[in-house]
Coordinates of C-alpha atoms in Angstrom, one line a residue:
M1 CA 95.8 98.0 158.3
R2 CA 92.7 95.4 160.7
R3 CA 89.6 94.4 159.2
S4 CA 86.4 95.4 160.2
K5 CA 84.2 93.9 162.3
N6 CA 81.9 92.7 159.4
G7 CA 84.3 91.7 156.6
L8 CA 84.3 88.4 155.3
A9 CA 87.7 86.7 155.2
G10 CA 87.4 84.5 152.1
E11 CA 86.7 86.9 149.4
A12 CA 90.0 88.9 150.4
A13 CA 92.1 85.5 150.5
K14 CA 91.2 85.3 147.0
A15 CA 92.2 88.9 146.1
M16 CA 95.2 89.4 143.9
K17 CA 98.4 90.5 145.5
T18 CA 100.2 93.2 145.1
M19 CA 98.8 96.5 143.9
N20 CA 101.0 96.9 141.2
P21 CA 104.4 95.2 139.9
F22 CA 106.7 97.8 142.4
L23 CA 105.5 96.7 145.8
S24 CA 105.9 93.1 145.0
G25 CA 109.6 92.5 145.3
S26 CA 111.5 89.7 143.4
D27 CA 112.2 86.4 145.5
P28 CA 115.4 84.1 144.0
Q29 CA 114.2 81.3 145.2
E30 CA 110.2 81.6 143.7
R31 CA 112.5 82.0 140.1
I32 CA 114.0 78.4 141.1
G33 CA 111.1 77.1 141.2
A34 CA 109.7 78.1 138.5
V35 CA 112.4 76.1 136.7
A36 CA 112.1 73.1 139.1
M37 CA 108.0 73.0 137.7
M38 CA 109.3 73.6 134.0
L39 CA 111.1 70.6 134.6
R40 CA 108.9 68.7 136.5
S41 CA 106.4 69.3 133.8
T42 CA 108.2 68.1 131.0
M43 CA 108.4 65.1 132.6
K44 CA 104.5 64.0 132.9
N45 CA 104.9 65.3 129.2
P46 CA 107.6 63.9 127.0
A47 CA 105.4 63.9 123.9
I48 CA 104.8 67.6 124.0
T49 CA 108.5 68.0 124.8
A50 CA 109.7 66.1 121.4
K51 CA 106.7 67.0 119.6
A52 CA 107.9 70.4 120.2
A53 CA 111.4 69.3 119.8
S54 CA 110.5 67.9 116.7
R55 CA 108.9 71.2 115.0
I56 CA 112.3 73.4 116.2
A57 CA 115.0 70.7 114.8
S58 CA 112.2 70.5 111.4
D59 CA 112.4 74.5 111.2
S60 CA 116.1 74.2 111.6
A61 CA 116.6 72.4 108.9
K62 CA 114.3 74.8 106.9
I63 CA 116.6 77.7 107.7
M64 CA 119.8 76.3 107.1
M65 CA 119.0 74.8 103.5
G66 CA 116.9 78.8 102.8
Q67 CA 114.0 77.3 102.5
S68 CA 111.9 79.1 105.5
D69 CA 110.6 82.2 104.8
R70 CA 109.8 83.2 108.3
A71 CA 110.4 87.3 109.1
A72 CA 110.5 90.0 112.2
D73 CA 107.0 91.4 113.0
P74 CA 108.0 94.4 110.8
R75 CA 107.6 96.8 114.5
D76 CA 109.9 95.0 115.8
R77 CA 112.9 97.3 116.2
R78 CA 115.5 95.1 116.7
F79 CA 115.4 93.4 112.9
K80 CA 115.6 96.6 110.8
D81 CA 118.6 96.7 109.6
S82 CA 118.8 95.5 105.8
A83 CA 121.6 92.6 106.6
W84 CA 118.7 90.7 108.4
S85 CA 116.7 90.2 104.9
E86 CA 120.0 90.5 102.3
N87 CA 123.0 89.1 104.4
P88 CA 122.2 85.2 104.4
F89 CA 124.8 84.6 107.5
Y90 CA 121.9 87.0 109.4
K91 CA 119.0 86.3 107.8
R92 CA 119.4 82.3 109.2
G93 CA 120.4 83.7 112.2
M94 CA 117.3 85.5 113.2
Q95 CA 115.1 82.9 110.8
A96 CA 116.3 80.6 113.8
Y97 CA 116.4 82.9 117.0
L98 CA 112.2 83.3 115.9
S99 CA 112.1 80.0 115.3
T100 CA 113.4 79.3 118.8
Q101 CA 111.4 82.0 120.1
E102 CA 107.9 80.8 118.5
H103 CA 108.0 77.3 119.6
L104 CA 109.1 77.6 123.4
N105 CA 106.2 79.4 124.1
D106 CA 104.0 77.2 122.1
W107 CA 105.7 74.0 124.4
V108 CA 104.8 76.6 127.8
A109 CA 101.6 76.4 126.6
N110 CA 100.8 72.9 125.8
L111 CA 101.7 72.2 129.2
S112 CA 99.7 71.0 131.5
M113 CA 99.9 73.4 134.6
T114 CA 97.8 75.5 136.4
E115 CA 96.8 79.0 135.4
L116 CA 99.6 80.3 138.3
E117 CA 102.4 77.6 136.9
H118 CA 101.5 78.9 133.2
A119 CA 101.9 83.0 134.0
R120 CA 105.0 82.2 135.7
A121 CA 106.4 79.6 133.2
K122 CA 105.6 81.9 130.4
F123 CA 107.3 85.0 132.0
L124 CA 110.5 83.1 132.9
T125 CA 110.4 81.7 129.6
S126 CA 110.0 85.5 127.9
M127 CA 112.9 86.8 129.7
I128 CA 115.0 84.4 128.6
T129 CA 114.0 84.2 125.2
D130 CA 113.9 87.6 125.2
A131 CA 118.4 88.2 126.3
M132 CA 118.7 85.4 123.5
A133 CA 118.4 87.0 120.5
P134 CA 121.2 87.5 118.0
T135 CA 121.4 91.2 118.5
N136 CA 122.4 91.5 121.9
T137 CA 125.7 90.0 120.8
L138 CA 128.0 91.6 118.5
L139 CA 128.8 88.8 116.9
G140 CA 125.2 88.7 115.7
N141 CA 125.0 92.9 115.6
P142 CA 125.3 93.7 111.6
A143 CA 125.0 97.3 112.9
A144 CA 127.0 96.7 115.6
S145 CA 129.9 94.8 113.7
K146 CA 129.9 96.8 111.1
K147 CA 130.1 100.3 113.7
V148 CA 133.3 98.6 114.6
M149 CA 135.3 98.3 111.4
E150 CA 133.7 101.7 110.6
S151 CA 135.2 103.0 113.7
G152 CA 138.1 101.4 113.5
G153 CA 136.9 99.6 116.5
M154 CA 136.5 103.0 118.1
S155 CA 132.9 101.5 119.5
L156 CA 134.2 98.4 120.9
L157 CA 136.3 101.1 123.5
K158 CA 133.9 102.9 124.0
G159 CA 131.5 101.3 124.5
L160 CA 133.2 98.4 127.3
K161 CA 133.6 102.2 128.9
N162 CA 129.9 102.4 129.3
A163 CA 129.7 98.9 131.0
Y164 CA 132.2 100.2 133.1
T165 CA 130.5 103.1 134.6
D166 CA 126.6 101.4 134.6
I167 CA 128.2 98.9 136.6
T168 CA 130.7 101.0 139.5
K169 CA 127.8 103.5 138.8
N170 CA 124.5 101.9 137.9
G171 CA 123.8 99.0 139.8
G172 CA 124.5 96.8 136.9
L173 CA 121.3 98.3 134.3
P174 CA 122.9 99.9 131.0
S175 CA 122.1 103.9 131.3
Q176 CA 118.9 104.7 129.8
V177 CA 119.3 108.5 129.5
D178 CA 122.6 111.3 129.1
K179 CA 122.0 113.5 132.0
R180 CA 124.5 115.6 131.8
P181 CA 122.3 118.5 130.1
F182 CA 119.4 118.0 132.5
Q183 CA 119.7 120.3 136.3
V184 CA 116.7 120.6 138.3
G185 CA 115.8 124.7 139.2
K186 CA 117.8 125.0 135.9
N187 CA 115.8 123.7 132.7
L188 CA 113.3 121.4 134.9
A189 CA 111.2 122.2 136.8
T190 CA 111.4 125.8 136.2
S191 CA 107.5 127.6 137.3
R192 CA 107.9 129.7 139.5
G193 CA 106.1 129.5 143.1
K194 CA 107.0 129.3 146.6
I195 CA 107.5 126.8 149.3
I196 CA 104.4 128.2 152.0
W197 CA 104.4 125.1 154.1
K198 CA 106.0 122.3 155.1
N199 CA 106.9 119.2 157.4
E200 CA 109.3 116.2 157.5
M201 CA 107.4 114.7 154.6
L202 CA 106.7 117.4 152.2
E203 CA 106.6 120.4 150.9
L204 CA 103.9 122.2 149.8
I205 CA 104.2 124.7 146.4
Q206 CA 102.2 127.3 145.3
Y207 CA 102.8 128.5 142.0
E208 CA 102.1 131.9 140.9
P209 CA 99.9 132.5 138.8
T210 CA 100.2 133.9 135.0
T211 CA 97.0 135.1 134.6
D212 CA 95.3 138.0 135.7
K213 CA 92.3 136.5 137.2
V214 CA 92.0 132.9 138.4
H215 CA 89.7 130.3 139.9
R216 CA 88.2 130.7 143.9
T217 CA 88.4 126.8 143.9
P218 CA 92.3 125.7 143.8
I219 CA 93.5 122.4 142.9
L220 CA 96.1 119.9 144.8
I221 CA 98.1 117.6 142.9
V222 CA 99.1 114.3 144.5
P223 CA 102.1 112.8 142.8
P224 CA 103.5 109.7 143.2
Q225 CA 105.2 108.5 146.5
I226 CA 107.8 106.9 143.9
N227 CA 109.1 109.8 142.1
K228 CA 109.7 113.3 141.9
F229 CA 107.0 115.8 141.8
Y230 CA 109.0 117.2 138.9
A231 CA 107.2 115.3 136.5
M232 CA 104.3 117.2 137.1
D233 CA 106.8 120.3 136.0
L234 CA 109.2 119.4 133.7
S235 CA 110.1 121.5 130.9
P236 CA 107.5 124.4 130.0
A237 CA 106.3 122.6 126.5
I238 CA 104.9 119.6 128.7
S239 CA 104.3 121.2 131.4
M240 CA 100.9 120.3 133.4
V241 CA 101.2 123.2 137.1
Q242 CA 102.0 125.4 133.8
F243 CA 98.9 124.2 131.8
L244 CA 96.7 124.7 134.7
M245 CA 97.7 127.9 135.3
A246 CA 96.6 128.7 132.0
Q247 CA 93.5 127.3 132.6
Q248 CA 93.7 130.2 135.9
M249 CA 93.9 127.3 138.0
Q250 CA 95.6 128.2 141.1
T251 CA 97.6 125.0 141.5
F252 CA 99.4 123.7 143.6
V253 CA 102.2 120.9 143.8
V254 CA 102.9 117.9 146.5
S255 CA 106.7 117.5 147.2
W256 CA 107.2 114.6 148.7
R257 CA 110.5 114.0 150.7
N258 CA 112.7 111.4 150.0
P259 CA 112.9 108.9 152.9
Q260 CA 115.7 107.5 154.8
K261 CA 116.3 104.0 156.7
E262 CA 115.4 106.5 160.1
H263 CA 111.9 106.8 158.6
A264 CA 110.7 103.5 157.7
H265 CA 107.7 103.9 159.9
W266 CA 106.2 106.7 157.7
G267 CA 102.8 104.9 156.7
M268 CA 100.1 105.6 154.9
S269 CA 98.1 106.5 157.6
A270 CA 101.0 109.8 158.1
Y271 CA 101.3 110.4 154.4
V272 CA 96.8 110.7 154.3
D273 CA 97.8 112.9 157.9
S274 CA 100.5 115.1 156.4
L275 CA 97.7 115.8 153.0
I276 CA 95.6 116.8 155.5
Q277 CA 97.0 119.5 156.8
A278 CA 98.4 120.6 153.2
S279 CA 94.7 121.3 152.3
E280 CA 93.7 122.9 155.2
V281 CA 96.3 125.3 154.5
I282 CA 95.1 126.0 150.9
R283 CA 92.1 126.6 152.1
N284 CA 93.8 128.5 155.4
V285 CA 95.7 131.0 151.7
T286 CA 93.4 130.4 149.4
R287 CA 89.9 130.9 151.6
S288 CA 88.2 128.0 149.6
K289 CA 86.1 125.6 151.6
K290 CA 86.6 123.5 149.1
V291 CA 90.2 122.0 146.5
N292 CA 90.0 119.9 143.9
I293 CA 92.3 116.9 144.5
A294 CA 94.2 115.5 141.0
G295 CA 96.2 111.6 142.1
A296 CA 98.7 110.1 139.6
C297 CA 99.4 107.0 140.1
S298 CA 100.5 105.7 143.6
G299 CA 99.3 108.7 144.4
G300 CA 96.3 108.7 143.6
I301 CA 95.6 105.4 146.3
T302 CA 96.8 107.6 148.7
A303 CA 94.6 110.3 147.3
A304 CA 91.8 107.8 147.7
T305 CA 93.1 106.8 151.0
L306 CA 92.3 110.6 151.7
A307 CA 89.2 110.9 150.3
S308 CA 87.3 108.1 152.0
L309 CA 88.5 109.1 155.2
F310 CA 87.1 113.2 154.9
A311 CA 83.8 110.9 153.6
A312 CA 83.9 108.4 156.9
A313 CA 84.3 112.1 158.7
G314 CA 81.3 114.1 156.9
D315 CA 84.2 116.2 155.6
D316 CA 83.2 117.6 152.1
R317 CA 85.9 120.6 151.4
I318 CA 87.0 117.7 148.4
N319 CA 85.9 119.6 145.3
S320 CA 86.4 116.7 142.9
L321 CA 88.9 114.4 142.1
T322 CA 91.3 112.8 139.1
F323 CA 92.7 109.7 139.5
M324 CA 95.7 109.9 136.6
V325 CA 97.0 106.5 135.6
C326 CA 96.3 104.9 139.0
V327 CA 94.5 101.6 139.9
L328 CA 92.9 100.9 143.3
N329 CA 91.6 98.1 142.4
P330 CA 94.0 95.9 140.6
Q331 CA 93.0 91.9 139.9
R332 CA 96.2 89.7 138.8
E333 CA 95.2 89.0 135.1
D334 CA 96.2 93.0 134.8
S335 CA 100.0 92.5 134.4
E336 CA 102.0 89.5 134.1
L337 CA 104.2 89.9 137.3
G338 CA 101.4 90.1 138.7
Q339 CA 99.7 86.9 137.8
I340 CA 103.2 84.6 139.1
V341 CA 103.3 87.1 142.6
S342 CA 102.7 83.8 145.4
D343 CA 102.2 84.7 149.0
Q344 CA 106.0 83.9 149.7
S345 CA 107.6 86.2 147.3
L346 CA 105.3 89.2 149.0
E347 CA 106.2 88.3 152.4
V348 CA 110.0 88.2 151.4
A349 CA 109.1 92.1 150.5
R350 CA 108.0 93.1 153.1
K351 CA 110.4 91.3 155.3
Y352 CA 113.5 92.8 153.1
S353 CA 112.3 96.0 153.2
K354 CA 111.3 96.4 157.0
R355 CA 115.0 95.4 157.2
K356 CA 116.4 97.8 155.1
G357 CA 114.5 99.7 155.9
V358 CA 113.8 101.6 152.7
L359 CA 112.8 99.6 149.1
K360 CA 115.2 101.8 147.3
G361 CA 114.4 103.1 144.8
D362 CA 117.3 101.4 142.7
D363 CA 115.4 98.2 143.2
L364 CA 112.3 99.6 142.1
A365 CA 113.7 101.1 139.0
R366 CA 115.3 97.5 138.2
M367 CA 112.4 95.7 138.4
F368 CA 110.6 98.3 136.0
A369 CA 113.1 97.5 133.6
W370 CA 112.9 94.0 134.1
M371 CA 109.0 94.3 133.2
R372 CA 110.4 95.3 129.1
P373 CA 113.1 94.3 128.9
N374 CA 113.7 94.0 125.4
D375 CA 112.5 98.7 125.4
L376 CA 114.0 99.2 128.6
V377 CA 117.2 97.0 128.6
W378 CA 118.2 95.2 126.0
N379 CA 118.0 98.6 123.4
Y380 CA 120.5 100.0 126.1
V381 CA 123.0 97.1 126.4
V382 CA 123.3 97.6 122.1
N383 CA 123.1 101.3 121.9
N384 CA 125.5 101.9 125.0
Y385 CA 127.9 99.1 124.6
L386 CA 127.8 97.3 121.2
M387 CA 127.5 100.9 119.3
G388 CA 129.5 102.6 122.0
E389 CA 126.7 105.2 122.1
D390 CA 125.6 107.6 124.7
P391 CA 122.1 107.5 125.9
P392 CA 120.0 109.8 124.7
P393 CA 119.4 113.6 127.1
F394 CA 115.4 113.0 127.5
D395 CA 113.9 115.1 129.5
I396 CA 111.4 112.9 130.8
L397 CA 114.2 109.2 131.0
F398 CA 116.0 111.9 133.2
W399 CA 112.9 112.4 135.8
N400 CA 111.9 108.8 135.6
N401 CA 115.6 107.9 136.4
D402 CA 115.8 110.0 139.6
S403 CA 113.9 107.9 141.7
T404 CA 112.9 107.8 145.5
N405 CA 113.3 105.5 148.1
L406 CA 109.9 103.5 149.4
P407 CA 109.5 102.9 153.4
A408 CA 109.1 99.9 154.6
Q409 CA 105.7 100.8 156.6
L410 CA 104.2 101.7 153.2
H411 CA 105.7 100.1 151.0
S412 CA 103.9 97.2 154.0
D413 CA 100.7 99.2 153.4
Y414 CA 100.5 98.6 150.0
L415 CA 101.4 95.4 150.4
D416 CA 97.8 94.5 152.3
M417 CA 96.1 96.8 150.8
G418 CA 96.6 94.8 146.9
L419 CA 96.0 91.2 149.8
N420 CA 93.5 92.6 151.0
Q421 CA 91.7 94.9 148.4
P422 CA 90.1 97.5 150.3
F423 CA 88.6 99.8 147.7
S424 CA 87.0 97.6 146.5
H425 CA 85.1 96.0 149.6
P426 CA 83.5 98.9 150.8
G427 CA 83.4 98.7 154.9
E428 CA 85.3 96.0 155.3
F429 CA 89.3 96.9 156.3
E430 CA 90.8 99.5 158.3
V431 CA 93.6 102.0 156.5
A432 CA 94.9 105.2 157.7
G433 CA 92.6 104.8 160.5
H434 CA 89.2 104.3 159.1
A435 CA 87.2 102.0 157.5
V436 CA 87.3 102.9 153.4
D437 CA 84.4 103.3 151.5
L438 CA 84.7 105.5 148.5
S439 CA 81.6 104.5 147.5
K440 CA 80.7 107.6 150.3
V441 CA 82.8 109.5 147.8
T442 CA 80.4 111.6 146.3
A443 CA 83.0 113.9 144.1
D444 CA 82.8 114.9 140.8
A445 CA 85.6 112.2 139.5
F446 CA 87.5 112.7 136.3
V447 CA 89.7 109.3 135.5
V448 CA 92.6 108.7 133.1
G449 CA 94.1 105.4 132.0
G450 CA 96.5 104.9 128.6
L451 CA 95.9 101.9 126.4
T452 CA 99.5 100.4 126.1
D453 CA 100.3 101.1 129.8
H454 CA 102.3 98.3 131.2
I455 CA 102.6 99.7 135.1
T456 CA 98.5 100.2 135.2
P457 CA 96.8 98.6 133.1
W458 CA 93.7 100.6 131.3
K459 CA 90.6 98.8 132.1
A460 CA 92.5 98.3 135.5
C461 CA 92.0 102.1 135.8
Y462 CA 89.2 101.6 133.9
R463 CA 87.8 99.8 137.6
T464 CA 87.2 103.0 139.5
T465 CA 84.2 104.3 138.1
Q466 CA 82.3 101.8 139.7
L467 CA 84.3 101.5 143.4
L468 CA 82.8 106.1 144.0
G469 CA 79.4 107.0 145.4
S470 CA 80.0 109.7 142.3
E471 CA 77.2 111.1 139.8
N472 CA 79.7 112.3 138.2
V473 CA 82.1 110.6 136.2
E474 CA 84.2 110.9 133.5
F475 CA 87.2 108.1 131.6
V476 CA 89.3 109.1 128.9
L477 CA 91.2 107.1 127.4
S478 CA 94.8 108.3 126.2
S479 CA 96.5 106.3 123.5
S480 CA 99.7 106.2 124.8
G481 CA 101.4 104.4 127.7
H482 CA 102.4 105.4 131.1
I483 CA 104.0 108.4 131.1
Q484 CA 103.6 109.0 128.1
S485 CA 99.9 109.5 128.7
L486 CA 100.3 111.2 131.8
L487 CA 102.1 113.9 129.9
N488 CA 100.1 114.7 127.5
P489 CA 99.9 118.2 126.2
P490 CA 97.9 119.9 123.4
G491 CA 99.8 120.6 120.5
N492 CA 101.5 116.7 120.5
P493 CA 100.3 115.5 117.0
K494 CA 100.1 112.0 117.5
A495 CA 98.1 112.4 120.3
R496 CA 95.1 110.2 120.2
M497 CA 91.7 110.0 122.6
F498 CA 88.7 107.7 123.6
R499 CA 85.6 109.3 124.6
N500 CA 82.5 107.6 126.4
S501 CA 79.7 109.7 128.2
D502 CA 78.2 106.6 129.8
I503 CA 80.0 104.2 131.9
P504 CA 78.7 101.1 132.0
A505 CA 80.2 98.6 134.5
D506 CA 81.8 96.6 132.0
A507 CA 85.4 98.2 130.3
D508 CA 85.2 96.6 127.2
T509 CA 81.6 97.4 127.1
W510 CA 83.3 101.7 127.2
A511 CA 85.3 100.5 124.7
A512 CA 83.3 99.4 122.4
Q513 CA 81.0 102.2 122.4
A514 CA 84.0 104.8 122.5
K515 CA 85.1 107.1 120.1
E516 CA 88.2 108.1 119.1
E517 CA 89.5 111.5 119.2
V518 CA 92.7 113.7 118.1
G519 CA 93.9 115.5 120.5
S520 CA 95.2 115.9 124.3
W521 CA 93.0 114.8 127.2
W522 CA 94.5 117.9 129.0
P523 CA 92.1 120.7 127.5
V524 CA 89.2 118.5 128.2
W525 CA 89.7 118.0 131.5
G526 CA 90.7 121.4 131.9
Q527 CA 87.2 122.5 131.2
W528 CA 86.4 120.2 133.1
L529 CA 88.1 121.7 136.2
K530 CA 87.3 125.1 135.0
D531 CA 83.9 123.9 135.3
R532 CA 83.9 123.4 138.5
S533 CA 86.2 125.0 140.4
G534 CA 83.9 128.6 140.5
T535 CA 84.0 131.9 139.5
L536 CA 86.7 133.9 138.6
K537 CA 88.7 136.4 141.2
A538 CA 92.1 138.6 141.0
A539 CA 95.2 136.7 141.4
P540 CA 97.1 137.2 144.2
R541 CA 99.9 139.0 143.9
T542 CA 101.8 136.9 146.0
C543 CA 102.5 133.2 147.7
G544 CA 100.8 132.5 150.8
N545 CA 100.0 134.8 153.6
E546 CA 100.1 135.9 156.5
T547 CA 99.7 132.4 158.7
F548 CA 102.0 130.2 156.0
P549 CA 104.2 132.6 154.7
A550 CA 106.6 132.2 152.0
L551 CA 109.4 130.0 152.8
Y552 CA 111.9 130.1 149.8
E553 CA 111.3 129.2 146.3
A554 CA 110.1 126.2 144.0
P555 CA 110.8 123.5 143.3
G556 CA 111.9 123.3 147.0
R557 CA 114.8 121.6 148.5
Y558 CA 113.2 118.2 149.4
V559 CA 113.5 117.4 145.6
F560 CA 117.7 117.3 145.6
D561 CA 117.4 114.7 148.3
D562 CA 119.2 111.3 146.9

């Protein structure tokens, strides 16, 4: 990435150091440094440490004597078993753990440290205390101990077998899903379609219409480069592809190739160039001058770069833009991991992927898991090893575990974008061969965030509304997390969303005026797309055309690359 001549270097240096947690890598030296920093601060603040120790001791005495009324949060699934409230041994163990956790957090909060040091200390302390939970041990988990007795020890043997399998075949992390019931192309990614164009980086899928008529303006979905495309086409009940076709949309989806070491040079410029070519194919096949573009997660970053490039060239082929759970303008406070990332860790991550050629999908999955260890690590340790159960079969988790690699150059480009913040500094930095300026992008935009999203926090997603030059922008806040917000079909009884037709500069102001609505955001988006996709015409009888004939059946071949 090159800075254009009119840039202000000082502002970029103050920006957040990472676009998303998966970009930063992991530096063991920084974790060691965080421990050393906490020890130094402890020595400088002996009174604070002594006060915390005194509180722990006082609480412990009450707990041992049965005089404590401390109880777990009702939402904490770890302590649902009745033994935690009825059995004195387990109850005291739980209370001791919760007391220690609370006082350690208070101790860290009161230490004299900088904001960055506090964030690192809090993150490290949280990981330690989560690991210390009594539920993570056989002796401390009443349900697991009961299961051993009831099964005559077989649950323990099955747990040891599961642990061995994960150590040898899953990189040491507990398996999150039983993969056996699922097969891509058989019961996942089953929508009928054809690959009508491909290059070494992507396959372009055109889906066969399911209605007699279709809107003239097609839609192209750009999935994230760190996952396989079929999140958009899981089972028919939660298939975004099926939903769009039911809305009479001509639907195209990119299937990215899983890069290997020899593709280390693939960067943002190459990905954007491939999307330009794909858009030309779509325009030729559909005879439409315009294309609706929808980008999800990191695919939205690529789509935004593409839109900026077209705007800079005076090319108005993009009819509308949709950004789904995508952050273009991150801030340090958006996530815990974002707060602790330093320049050193960024360079370590950059050098690591450059040396390896790719950032492996397993490494990315591990990093995401440790962002939510109770839900994504310890929960499965208990289920798989202590209880001796297989993880559940779940299509979304199957897809989530079917991860892909990130080429070194694209990883480096993402790091530069996180450092320089090109989208929030219009015209200041060059990406993919042009000075990025989303204020020149005037296509109507639809932006979606997830209320409980820990990967792309909704307030960070909301900032996209302020970057575009579009007169018509809609923001919808789904009530779910990252994946659940994206895959949110009609008919989900738990689905909720928040809407506000006004788009103020501040996310909190928007939220204060937003109204909660029952249901999925998909129908809202579907109507929004229909209103912007032209008149109806007879649906094509075949995929492709004479210039770009169908090559082979969807879901294609790249989706099967390991």
